């Protein structure tokens, strides 16, 4: 089968890094690290250790901070493709990243994670908040937009507004 498949043109490679999805992955590793923190909860071969998951979460956070945060504009970028970050972040990018950084902060209590979460929340408030109707727009104003939408439906992924509301509660509690 492989020989026959090798004769056909190879499909395009989609190797972009999406900020929102990586925020979800970061949150999952941070939560796994917290749950598995007491070494020996599960056999290393079954689930790995909390220490290993924490290291993975930190690597993801470090990569994303370096690649998708635009220091000059103080805005998050939506994706990295071909090594280049681009497209201003959407509400889900900000919301999922803030949640992930808060999850990571709750693992290691590194205040840099908390500062980054607050910085991202401030950027989300500044660029996406609807001062008249409340809630967050899905995307920033400008460009070729005819209308700015807001998503409130939770489906297989929670809506950016749901996650943002939880983030604000968590930040207020901290």
Short mmCIF file of C-alpha atoms in Angstrom, two decimals:
data_model
loop_
_atom_site.label_atom_id
_atom_site.label_comp_id
_atom_site.label_asym_id
_atom_site.label_seq_id
_atom_site.Cartn_x
_atom_site.Cartn_y
_atom_site.Cartn_z
CA UNK A 1 0.00 0.00 0.00
CA UNK A 2 2.79 2.38 0.85
CA UNK A 3 4.41 1.83 -2.56
CA UNK A 4 1.13 2.63 -4.32
CA UNK A 5 0.56 5.65 -2.10
CA UNK A 6 4.09 6.88 -2.82
CA UNK A 7 3.23 7.18 -6.51
CA UNK A 8 0.53 9.78 -5.84
CA UNK A 9 1.32 13.44 -5.13
CA UNK A 10 1.79 14.08 -1.42
CA UNK A 11 -0.91 16.17 0.28
CA UNK A 12 -0.19 19.70 1.43
CA UNK A 13 1.36 19.96 4.88
CA UNK A 14 -0.56 22.00 7.44
CA UNK A 15 2.02 22.77 10.11
CA UNK A 16 0.70 26.03 11.49
CA UNK A 17 0.51 26.58 15.24
CA UNK A 18 -2.84 27.96 16.41
CA UNK A 19 -2.69 30.01 19.59
CA UNK A 20 -6.10 29.01 20.95
CA UNK A 21 -5.53 25.28 20.45
CA UNK A 22 -2.09 25.48 22.00
CA UNK A 23 -3.66 27.34 24.93
CA UNK A 24 -6.00 24.38 25.38
CA UNK A 25 -3.03 21.97 25.23
CA UNK A 26 -1.07 24.07 27.72
CA UNK A 27 -4.03 24.07 30.11
CA UNK A 28 -4.36 20.29 29.80
CA UNK A 29 -0.69 19.69 30.61
CA UNK A 30 -0.82 22.15 33.53
CA UNK A 31 -3.89 20.42 34.96
CA UNK A 32 -2.31 17.00 34.47
CA UNK A 33 0.78 18.24 36.29
CA UNK A 34 -1.31 19.44 39.20
CA UNK A 35 -3.35 16.24 39.44
CA UNK A 36 -0.32 13.96 39.08
CA UNK A 37 1.97 16.12 41.22
CA UNK A 38 2.30 13.60 44.05
CA UNK A 39 4.78 11.25 42.40
CA UNK A 40 3.56 7.71 42.20
CA UNK A 41 -0.16 8.52 41.84
CA UNK A 42 -0.10 6.56 38.60
CA UNK A 43 2.59 4.34 37.20
CA UNK A 44 5.08 6.34 35.08
CA UNK A 45 4.37 4.07 32.11
CA UNK A 46 0.61 4.71 32.31
CA UNK A 47 0.36 8.46 32.54
CA UNK A 48 3.73 9.97 33.22
CA UNK A 49 4.57 12.09 36.17
CA UNK A 50 3.30 15.47 37.15
CA UNK A 51 6.87 16.75 36.87
CA UNK A 52 7.07 15.67 33.22
CA UNK A 53 3.72 17.30 32.37
CA UNK A 54 4.74 20.50 34.14
CA UNK A 55 7.94 20.61 32.07
CA UNK A 56 5.88 20.19 28.89
CA UNK A 57 3.49 22.95 29.96
CA UNK A 58 6.40 25.29 30.66
CA UNK A 59 7.93 24.54 27.24
CA UNK A 60 4.61 25.32 25.53
CA UNK A 61 4.19 28.55 27.51
CA UNK A 62 7.76 29.64 26.73
CA UNK A 63 7.32 28.92 23.02
CA UNK A 64 4.01 30.77 22.82
CA UNK A 65 5.29 33.78 24.77
CA UNK A 66 8.23 34.06 22.38
CA UNK A 67 6.32 33.42 19.17
CA UNK A 68 2.72 34.70 19.41
CA UNK A 69 3.02 37.74 21.70
CA UNK A 70 3.86 40.91 19.78
CA UNK A 71 5.72 43.07 22.26
CA UNK A 72 5.62 46.19 20.10
CA UNK A 73 1.83 46.20 19.61
CA UNK A 74 1.04 44.51 22.95
CA UNK A 75 -1.22 42.09 21.08
CA UNK A 76 -1.48 38.37 20.68
CA UNK A 77 -1.10 36.78 17.25
CA UNK A 78 -3.49 34.06 16.11
CA UNK A 79 -1.05 31.67 14.48
CA UNK A 80 2.51 30.83 13.56
CA UNK A 81 2.98 29.45 10.04
CA UNK A 82 6.30 28.90 8.33
CA UNK A 83 7.99 30.29 11.42
CA UNK A 84 6.18 33.63 11.12
CA UNK A 85 3.47 34.82 13.50
CA UNK A 86 0.55 36.68 12.01
CA UNK A 87 -3.09 37.69 12.18
CA UNK A 88 -4.25 39.60 15.25
CA UNK A 89 -5.52 37.30 17.96
CA UNK A 90 -9.20 36.43 18.28
CA UNK A 91 -11.11 36.36 21.54
CA UNK A 92 -10.60 32.60 21.86
CA UNK A 93 -6.83 33.03 21.55
CA UNK A 94 -6.76 35.49 24.43
CA UNK A 95 -9.28 33.65 26.61
CA UNK A 96 -7.70 30.20 26.24
CA UNK A 97 -4.20 31.56 26.80
CA UNK A 98 -5.22 33.48 29.95
CA UNK A 99 -6.91 30.36 31.32
CA UNK A 100 -3.86 28.24 30.49
CA UNK A 101 -1.46 30.68 32.16
CA UNK A 102 -3.65 30.72 35.26
CA UNK A 103 -3.65 26.92 35.29
CA UNK A 104 0.14 26.93 34.99
CA UNK A 105 0.45 29.57 37.72
CA UNK A 106 -1.58 27.31 40.02
CA UNK A 107 1.01 24.56 39.42
CA UNK A 108 4.24 26.37 40.13
CA UNK A 109 3.15 29.75 41.56
CA UNK A 110 5.61 31.50 39.27
CA UNK A 111 4.37 35.09 39.36
CA UNK A 112 5.61 35.66 35.79
CA UNK A 113 2.75 33.43 34.63
CA UNK A 114 0.28 35.54 36.59
CA UNK A 115 1.77 38.75 35.16
CA UNK A 116 1.48 37.32 31.64
CA UNK A 117 -2.15 36.33 32.25
CA UNK A 118 -2.97 39.84 33.47
CA UNK A 119 -1.13 41.36 30.49
CA UNK A 120 -3.14 39.20 28.06
CA UNK A 121 -6.40 39.94 29.86
CA UNK A 122 -5.67 43.67 29.65
CA UNK A 123 -4.95 43.33 25.91
CA UNK A 124 -8.19 41.38 25.44
CA UNK A 125 -10.14 44.04 27.34
CA UNK A 126 -8.52 46.82 25.32
CA UNK A 127 -9.04 45.32 21.87
CA UNK A 128 -12.13 43.11 22.09
CA UNK A 129 -14.44 44.40 24.85
CA UNK A 130 -17.87 45.73 23.79
CA UNK A 131 -18.34 48.72 26.09
CA UNK A 132 -21.96 49.26 25.01
CA UNK A 133 -23.35 45.73 24.92
CA UNK A 134 -20.95 43.88 27.19
CA UNK A 135 -19.03 40.76 26.32
CA UNK A 136 -16.11 40.29 23.99
CA UNK A 137 -16.16 40.55 20.23
CA UNK A 138 -14.63 37.59 18.39
CA UNK A 139 -12.13 39.83 16.60
CA UNK A 140 -10.69 43.32 16.84
CA UNK A 141 -12.10 46.30 14.97
CA UNK A 142 -10.60 47.38 11.67
CA UNK A 143 -9.59 45.62 8.53
CA UNK A 144 -12.28 44.50 6.11
CA UNK A 145 -14.89 43.61 8.72
CA UNK A 146 -18.46 44.40 7.82
CA UNK A 147 -19.76 43.40 11.23
CA UNK A 148 -18.14 42.29 14.49
CA UNK A 149 -19.59 39.11 15.95
CA UNK A 150 -19.71 37.78 19.50
CA UNK A 151 -19.91 34.08 20.30
CA UNK A 152 -21.68 32.92 23.42
CA UNK A 153 -22.43 29.28 22.55
CA UNK A 154 -20.43 26.57 24.26
CA UNK A 155 -19.97 23.54 22.04
CA UNK A 156 -17.10 21.04 21.84
CA UNK A 157 -14.93 24.03 22.74
CA UNK A 158 -16.21 26.56 25.26
CA UNK A 159 -16.93 30.03 23.90
CA UNK A 160 -14.38 32.76 24.40
CA UNK A 161 -16.90 34.73 26.44
CA UNK A 162 -17.49 31.79 28.81
CA UNK A 163 -13.79 31.25 29.34
CA UNK A 164 -13.15 34.99 29.69
CA UNK A 165 -15.84 35.25 32.38
CA UNK A 166 -14.17 32.43 34.33
CA UNK A 167 -10.78 34.06 33.84
CA UNK A 168 -12.05 37.33 35.29
CA UNK A 169 -13.48 35.49 38.31
CA UNK A 170 -10.19 33.66 38.84
CA UNK A 171 -8.14 36.83 38.47
CA UNK A 172 -10.38 38.66 40.93
CA UNK A 173 -9.99 35.82 43.44
CA UNK A 174 -6.20 35.84 43.07
#
